[in-house]
XYZ file of C-alpha atoms in Angstrom:
504
model
C -63.400 -64.867 60.595
C -66.743 -65.176 62.395
C -68.371 -64.914 65.802
C -70.900 -67.481 67.030
C -73.517 -65.333 68.735
C -75.215 -68.441 70.109
C -72.175 -69.570 72.078
C -73.050 -70.237 75.707
C -70.370 -67.927 77.113
C -71.142 -64.934 74.884
C -70.308 -61.734 76.744
C -71.319 -58.221 75.736
C -69.759 -55.130 77.248
C -71.807 -51.935 77.515
C -69.913 -48.684 77.995
C -71.998 -45.791 79.285
C -74.835 -46.433 81.716
C -77.287 -43.669 80.992
C -80.812 -44.493 79.844
C -79.605 -46.054 76.587
C -76.778 -48.043 78.122
C -79.037 -49.406 80.865
C -81.633 -50.392 78.286
C -79.065 -52.188 76.110
C -77.688 -54.060 79.125
C -81.206 -55.015 80.226
C -82.307 -56.556 76.911
C -78.934 -58.305 76.641
C -79.261 -59.887 80.078
C -82.904 -60.797 79.502
C -81.829 -62.438 76.247
C -79.700 -64.879 78.210
C -76.393 -63.133 77.477
C -73.774 -61.972 79.970
C -73.718 -58.149 80.002
C -70.862 -56.286 81.696
C -71.462 -52.585 82.278
C -68.798 -49.927 82.572
C -69.143 -46.209 83.222
C -66.421 -43.598 83.635
C -68.238 -42.181 86.649
C -67.208 -44.059 89.810
C -70.052 -46.300 90.933
C -72.073 -45.531 87.808
C -72.213 -49.120 86.586
C -73.265 -50.485 89.978
C -76.048 -47.899 90.204
C -77.158 -48.859 86.694
C -77.393 -52.530 87.654
C -79.458 -51.659 90.716
C -81.773 -49.488 88.581
C -82.262 -52.296 86.060
C -83.094 -54.791 88.791
C -85.566 -52.349 90.354
C -87.286 -52.060 86.972
C -87.446 -55.828 86.574
C -88.767 -56.255 90.131
C -91.580 -53.894 89.191
C -92.404 -56.094 86.193
C -92.426 -59.143 88.455
C -94.873 -57.376 90.787
C -97.140 -56.683 87.788
C -96.974 -60.300 86.690
C -95.096 -59.555 83.476
C -91.966 -61.433 84.570
C -91.364 -64.349 86.894
C -88.956 -64.575 89.813
C -86.907 -66.941 87.647
C -86.681 -64.295 84.916
C -85.436 -61.791 87.487
C -82.838 -64.191 88.860
C -81.632 -65.007 85.354
C -81.193 -61.321 84.480
C -79.458 -60.636 87.794
C -76.922 -63.396 87.173
C -76.258 -62.090 83.647
C -75.585 -58.497 84.728
C -71.992 -57.699 85.610
C -70.117 -54.559 86.591
C -66.669 -53.422 85.448
C -64.592 -50.915 87.404
C -62.257 -50.076 84.532
C -62.035 -50.465 80.753
C -59.511 -53.272 81.123
C -62.203 -55.389 82.800
C -63.925 -55.671 79.406
C -61.055 -57.621 77.861
C -63.007 -60.887 77.796
C -66.001 -59.444 75.932
C -66.861 -60.762 72.494
C -68.802 -57.587 71.677
C -68.629 -54.120 73.217
C -71.419 -51.596 72.601
C -70.603 -47.958 73.304
C -73.420 -45.718 74.548
C -71.674 -42.544 75.732
C -72.750 -39.019 74.798
C -72.602 -37.735 71.214
C -69.090 -36.371 70.844
C -66.785 -37.652 68.116
C -63.511 -37.043 69.971
C -64.793 -38.799 73.112
C -65.936 -41.801 71.092
C -62.683 -42.012 69.110
C -60.632 -41.950 72.317
C -62.815 -44.612 73.925
C -62.655 -46.908 70.886
C -58.861 -46.589 70.878
C -58.787 -47.680 74.512
C -61.130 -50.581 73.819
C -59.138 -51.762 70.803
C -56.047 -52.018 73.000
C -57.903 -54.220 75.491
C -60.257 -56.594 73.680
C -59.362 -59.602 71.538
C -58.534 -59.081 67.838
C -61.709 -60.907 66.792
C -64.049 -59.021 69.161
C -66.575 -56.552 67.722
C -66.827 -52.864 68.584
C -70.196 -51.156 68.074
C -71.464 -47.624 68.658
C -74.996 -46.679 69.627
C -74.563 -43.239 68.049
C -77.639 -41.752 66.419
C -75.897 -39.068 64.376
C -72.118 -39.604 64.022
C -70.711 -41.504 61.056
C -69.367 -44.912 62.097
C -66.477 -44.460 59.663
C -65.462 -41.309 61.552
C -65.385 -43.154 64.872
C -63.341 -46.022 63.395
C -60.982 -43.893 61.309
C -57.926 -44.072 63.584
C -58.301 -47.736 64.576
C -56.070 -50.563 63.368
C -58.951 -52.999 62.771
C -61.748 -50.908 61.304
C -63.346 -53.952 59.699
C -64.742 -55.060 63.079
C -66.479 -51.742 63.856
C -70.155 -51.109 63.161
C -73.111 -49.164 64.473
C -75.754 -50.698 66.724
C -78.373 -47.974 67.019
C -81.084 -48.813 69.544
C -84.126 -46.640 70.227
C -85.276 -45.192 73.522
C -86.677 -46.730 75.680
C -84.730 -49.788 74.534
C -86.814 -52.466 76.313
C -89.990 -51.175 74.626
C -88.649 -50.167 71.199
C -88.001 -53.343 69.241
C -85.985 -51.848 66.395
C -82.187 -51.799 66.185
C -80.261 -50.411 63.214
C -77.114 -52.394 62.373
C -74.948 -49.843 60.577
C -72.406 -51.001 58.045
C -69.522 -48.548 57.540
C -67.227 -48.572 54.505
C -64.760 -50.967 56.166
C -67.201 -53.122 58.146
C -66.785 -56.826 57.364
C -69.790 -58.940 56.442
C -69.177 -61.352 59.322
C -69.518 -58.431 61.722
C -72.863 -57.402 60.203
C -74.101 -60.995 60.344
C -73.036 -61.366 63.965
C -74.701 -58.136 65.076
C -77.931 -59.015 63.294
C -77.893 -62.302 65.197
C -77.132 -60.463 68.456
C -80.079 -58.141 67.893
C -82.365 -61.133 67.497
C -81.043 -62.735 70.706
C -81.835 -59.460 72.451
C -85.412 -59.868 71.114
C -84.946 -56.808 68.873
C -85.812 -56.523 65.171
C -82.548 -55.697 63.355
C -82.331 -53.867 60.026
C -79.068 -53.400 58.135
C -78.386 -49.762 57.226
C -75.729 -47.805 55.357
C -73.464 -45.322 57.140
C -75.276 -42.188 55.977
C -76.404 -39.025 57.819
C -79.368 -39.953 60.006
C -78.890 -43.644 59.168
C -82.380 -44.937 58.302
C -85.042 -43.868 60.801
C -83.791 -40.343 61.475
C -83.301 -39.781 57.751
C -86.679 -41.268 56.838
C -88.345 -39.191 59.550
C -87.127 -36.023 57.848
C -89.963 -36.016 55.300
C -92.925 -35.712 57.645
C -91.387 -32.824 59.583
C -89.962 -30.815 56.714
C -93.110 -31.075 54.577
C -95.368 -30.184 57.492
C -93.159 -27.155 58.093
C -93.255 -26.256 54.406
C -97.061 -26.295 54.348
C -97.142 -24.087 57.450
C -94.404 -21.798 56.125
C -96.372 -21.235 52.913
C -99.357 -20.203 55.018
C -101.496 -23.026 53.618
C -102.478 -24.576 56.950
C -101.842 -24.272 60.678
C -99.952 -26.825 62.781
C -103.279 -27.918 64.280
C -104.744 -28.531 60.835
C -101.730 -30.456 59.555
C -101.633 -32.657 62.652
C -105.375 -33.342 62.603
C -105.345 -34.372 58.947
C -102.398 -36.717 59.438
C -104.062 -38.347 62.439
C -107.610 -38.632 61.166
C -107.229 -39.310 57.463
C -103.834 -41.021 57.294
C -103.814 -42.965 60.552
C -100.685 -41.469 62.133
C -100.610 -41.470 65.922
C -99.237 -37.948 65.945
C -98.852 -35.217 63.376
C -95.445 -33.641 62.666
C -95.840 -30.626 64.957
C -97.014 -32.717 67.909
C -94.090 -35.049 67.306
C -91.562 -32.203 67.172
C -92.890 -30.839 70.468
C -92.705 -34.276 72.067
C -89.152 -35.153 71.014
C -87.908 -31.626 71.668
C -86.981 -28.918 69.182
C -83.485 -28.886 70.691
C -83.211 -32.453 69.376
C -85.027 -32.392 66.036
C -83.859 -29.046 64.655
C -80.102 -29.807 64.986
C -80.777 -33.272 63.546
C -82.487 -31.719 60.520
C -79.470 -29.477 59.947
C -77.023 -32.384 60.202
C -78.977 -34.418 57.653
C -79.425 -31.444 55.297
C -75.717 -30.664 55.376
C -74.772 -34.337 55.205
C -76.706 -34.725 51.953
C -75.085 -31.568 50.536
C -78.227 -29.422 50.703
C -80.591 -31.764 48.902
C -83.833 -29.801 48.570
C -85.843 -32.726 49.937
C -84.090 -32.263 53.297
C -84.378 -28.459 53.581
C -85.041 -27.259 57.162
C -87.364 -24.356 57.944
C -86.410 -20.939 59.335
C -89.531 -21.110 61.502
C -88.167 -24.274 63.099
C -84.890 -22.476 63.760
C -86.762 -19.513 65.271
C -88.326 -21.673 67.973
C -84.955 -23.291 68.634
C -83.282 -19.876 69.017
C -86.059 -18.669 71.316
C -85.735 -21.681 73.590
C -89.309 -22.764 72.870
C -88.425 -26.427 72.708
C -91.836 -28.083 73.007
C -93.355 -29.923 75.935
C -90.175 -29.739 78.016
C -90.329 -25.927 78.134
C -94.114 -25.540 78.183
C -94.322 -24.263 74.645
C -93.228 -24.972 71.097
C -95.576 -25.308 68.147
C -98.325 -25.568 70.764
C -98.825 -24.068 74.188
C -99.265 -26.327 77.224
C -101.195 -25.697 80.420
C -99.917 -26.227 83.963
C -100.779 -29.920 83.783
C -98.933 -30.348 80.497
C -102.074 -30.660 78.379
C -101.800 -29.304 74.845
C -103.596 -26.045 74.071
C -104.965 -26.664 70.577
C -106.749 -24.070 68.462
C -108.441 -26.909 66.587
C -108.795 -27.785 62.925
C -112.576 -27.953 62.453
C -114.474 -25.400 60.367
C -117.830 -24.242 61.825
C -120.781 -26.196 60.467
C -123.674 -24.012 61.607
C -124.634 -22.781 58.117
C -127.416 -24.113 55.911
C -126.107 -27.059 53.869
C -126.033 -26.779 50.102
C -129.082 -28.494 48.580
C -127.359 -29.181 45.275
C -123.809 -29.484 43.995
C -122.240 -29.663 40.570
C -120.047 -32.744 40.034
C -117.657 -32.344 37.136
C -116.216 -35.849 37.414
C -119.182 -38.217 37.582
C -116.765 -41.187 37.308
C -115.308 -40.387 40.728
C -117.198 -43.031 42.688
C -115.748 -42.009 46.058
C -116.943 -38.421 45.634
C -120.326 -39.522 44.296
C -120.780 -41.935 47.202
C -119.823 -39.256 49.720
C -122.353 -36.782 48.397
C -125.152 -39.293 47.931
C -124.942 -40.086 51.645
C -125.260 -36.373 52.437
C -128.541 -36.108 50.529
C -127.596 -33.329 48.127
C -128.885 -33.188 44.569
C -125.978 -33.906 42.240
C -125.891 -31.954 38.985
C -123.867 -32.987 35.947
C -124.092 -29.496 34.439
C -123.419 -26.110 36.021
C -126.581 -24.320 37.135
C -124.697 -21.083 37.765
C -125.290 -20.989 41.526
C -124.407 -24.295 43.246
C -120.991 -25.269 44.613
C -118.829 -26.975 41.975
C -116.974 -29.900 43.525
C -113.704 -31.237 42.168
C -111.198 -33.750 43.568
C -107.788 -32.853 42.107
C -104.698 -35.030 42.410
C -101.617 -32.919 43.110
C -103.128 -29.694 41.795
C -104.504 -26.696 43.626
C -108.047 -25.413 43.228
C -106.914 -22.457 41.133
C -105.201 -24.629 38.531
C -108.125 -27.048 38.420
C -110.753 -24.328 37.979
C -108.796 -22.572 35.229
C -107.980 -25.787 33.337
C -111.603 -26.951 33.418
C -113.108 -23.513 32.736
C -115.039 -23.429 36.012
C -116.218 -20.476 38.057
C -113.349 -20.100 40.560
C -115.599 -18.365 43.090
C -117.777 -21.482 43.407
C -115.239 -24.228 42.809
C -114.525 -26.315 45.912
C -111.611 -28.778 45.851
C -112.168 -31.823 48.064
C -109.400 -34.170 49.185
C -110.566 -37.782 49.136
C -107.298 -39.196 50.494
C -107.524 -41.741 53.279
C -110.300 -42.053 55.834
C -112.835 -39.372 54.898
C -115.315 -40.688 57.443
C -113.295 -38.900 60.142
C -112.136 -35.753 58.363
C -112.350 -34.115 54.952
C -110.114 -31.291 53.763
C -111.364 -28.684 51.316
C -109.838 -25.593 49.723
C -110.911 -22.832 47.350
C -109.151 -20.402 45.020
C -108.431 -16.783 46.037
C -111.546 -14.613 45.675
C -113.895 -17.464 46.580
C -117.475 -16.953 47.751
C -117.597 -17.536 51.533
C -121.260 -18.538 51.358
C -120.373 -21.335 48.939
C -117.596 -22.518 51.240
C -119.795 -22.568 54.336
C -122.705 -24.279 52.563
C -120.337 -26.968 51.285
C -118.794 -27.492 54.729
C -122.243 -27.865 56.283
C -123.222 -30.384 53.590
C -120.108 -32.524 54.020
C -120.465 -32.434 57.810
C -123.977 -33.954 57.647
C -122.442 -37.421 57.553
C -120.674 -36.773 60.865
C -117.224 -36.121 59.437
C -115.130 -33.145 60.511
C -114.166 -30.622 57.854
C -110.871 -28.749 57.659
C -110.634 -25.712 55.385
C -107.155 -24.755 54.221
C -105.807 -22.187 51.802
C -105.270 -23.191 48.188
C -102.412 -25.659 48.001
C -101.264 -28.173 45.379
C -101.811 -31.569 46.948
C -103.815 -30.304 49.940
C -102.169 -31.623 53.156
C -102.487 -35.404 53.056
C -101.441 -35.827 49.421
C -98.340 -33.695 49.916
C -97.329 -35.259 53.203
C -97.849 -38.896 52.240
C -96.218 -38.479 48.832
C -93.126 -36.881 50.330
C -92.807 -39.573 53.015
C -93.202 -42.273 50.362
C -90.820 -40.568 47.948
C -88.001 -40.365 50.481
C -88.539 -44.006 51.402
C -88.290 -44.960 47.731
C -85.097 -42.942 47.377
C -83.544 -44.622 50.426
C -84.315 -48.036 48.939
C -82.908 -47.023 45.551
C -79.584 -45.683 46.817
C -79.100 -48.691 49.066
C -79.379 -47.185 52.536
C -81.445 -50.268 53.334
C -83.588 -52.812 51.544
C -87.150 -51.855 50.660
C -88.464 -54.267 53.293
C -86.121 -52.906 55.966
C -87.078 -49.312 55.161
C -90.714 -50.109 55.884
C -89.927 -52.224 58.947
C -87.714 -49.540 60.450
C -90.175 -46.696 59.971
C -93.106 -48.592 61.458
C -91.126 -49.837 64.473
C -88.900 -46.785 64.944
C -91.463 -44.015 64.448
C -94.784 -45.827 64.890
C -95.920 -45.009 61.374
C -99.169 -46.777 60.405
C -97.342 -48.104 57.327
C -93.793 -47.900 56.062
C -93.002 -45.300 53.365
C -93.172 -47.743 50.444
C -96.356 -49.297 51.807
C -97.741 -45.752 52.063
C -97.077 -45.298 48.344
C -99.119 -48.440 47.686
C -101.854 -47.235 50.042
C -102.101 -43.904 48.250
C -101.628 -45.540 44.846
C -98.181 -45.629 43.270
C -99.340 -43.853 40.097
C -101.240 -41.271 42.137
C -98.249 -40.730 44.423
C -96.009 -40.110 41.418
C -98.590 -37.845 39.764
C -98.953 -35.742 42.924
C -95.226 -35.067 43.018
C -95.059 -34.314 39.279
C -97.886 -31.792 39.602
C -96.523 -30.098 42.725
C -93.073 -29.793 41.153
C -94.602 -28.308 37.998
C -96.735 -25.805 39.915
C -94.114 -24.731 42.458
C -91.002 -25.116 40.312
C -89.329 -26.602 43.379
C -86.878 -29.466 42.846
C -87.795 -30.601 46.345
C -90.748 -32.471 44.828
C -88.863 -34.356 42.120
C -90.011 -37.981 42.142
C -87.546 -40.709 43.002
C -86.658 -42.812 39.988
C -87.592 -45.871 42.052
C -91.124 -44.462 42.358
C -91.303 -43.304 38.715
C -90.401 -46.697 37.282
C -92.916 -48.568 39.409
C -95.639 -46.043 38.607
C -94.997 -46.480 34.888
C -94.985 -50.276 35.162
C -97.993 -50.518 37.442
C -95.959 -52.236 40.163
C -95.997 -52.067 43.936
C -93.518 -49.596 45.412
C -92.045 -52.505 47.355
C -91.031 -54.368 44.160
C -87.314 -55.096 44.397
C -84.813 -54.768 41.577
């Protein structure tokens, strides 16, 4: 059995005409495909068509579409008054609210109406496709088609293969996604699918760093933006999407993976959820917001008004990045301890305490510097408990001479950037290994779905696959937390000196 997605009379039904349903219908019609909308609310589908056309008229006025484009979309948009009017559809995409019983009932009604070789797809973002299809007679023709909001702007679509989904259905829906000018990725029917699962790492690790008291939300977000190239840090992102959305999603994924430590939610996240502090929508979450909606940010920059250190001790003279950084700041670099200057180290995965003790350094003067990413914008430093504040401030002032901002955090294995990037990369490697999606699709989905600067496996390459693995090994050893266990996909490629994207 097969479905020719390029057939001239291809017709796609869209059930549910909220924001997602309207977006799906719009990209379908603009792709040259007949789209018939149905909504249980009387007149809902007609209103949706009018709203879509108003949007397209606005794009015509801005010169982004032509009158011919508008006329083509108008002719491709149809309205159904009842479910039975969808009987001629070759594909029906459901986009009603997230309730399993509602979806199961609707799919039963659709199965009784459409042709035996027509495809049924759900736009669910959290419910297992197998659960929706469980009571149907022809489960092999059911799949997920998870678009992202706003659909016309977000190019990604996840094509979700359930246990019974036939290959011809997957192939057809991939082809449909391309006709809709989307970028389809094929994903397994797991909690969170691909993007919502992959997005777990940045939030949970940011929360873990904050929960341990190592850094503030402002510091974590600033480091991820400035040194790692993310558009938003995890706390900004949680406030934007809404804590009423991301906290329940974290719980679903954690429970769906049977309490895997990598997915562990935070009680602090739950506290905001319980208090109704849901982010931007309520005027407060991890950040406060003024009357105009602007974020109230305590900042992440350490004061730089002190006298810069005139000399520093460099224990690793082979670290060219550290040597280059300090040479540009004009400090005298000492290869032996003079007993008074700051001692600079650049640990990978270790905290300052461990590094100072292992190397026999004075912990009061030892300053750990994170060289991860773009250090021209921001550098993170940390010191062991009992440190000398004068040493800290003199080092900050020295590093800031080049124009970079300096963030000072409490002693933490892996600083901020090393921990965050390694955990994002590690989860991406695990998803590739267990077959949730191909390595290439994991990276494609995370860049398109969450606007990451690089996909998780590409992030491992950016950080250095061996370094990424070493960071996790060290953090797991120091904390004793199984949360940081490296994926075997990552371990093997680190040992072999291969790219994280190397397929098996």
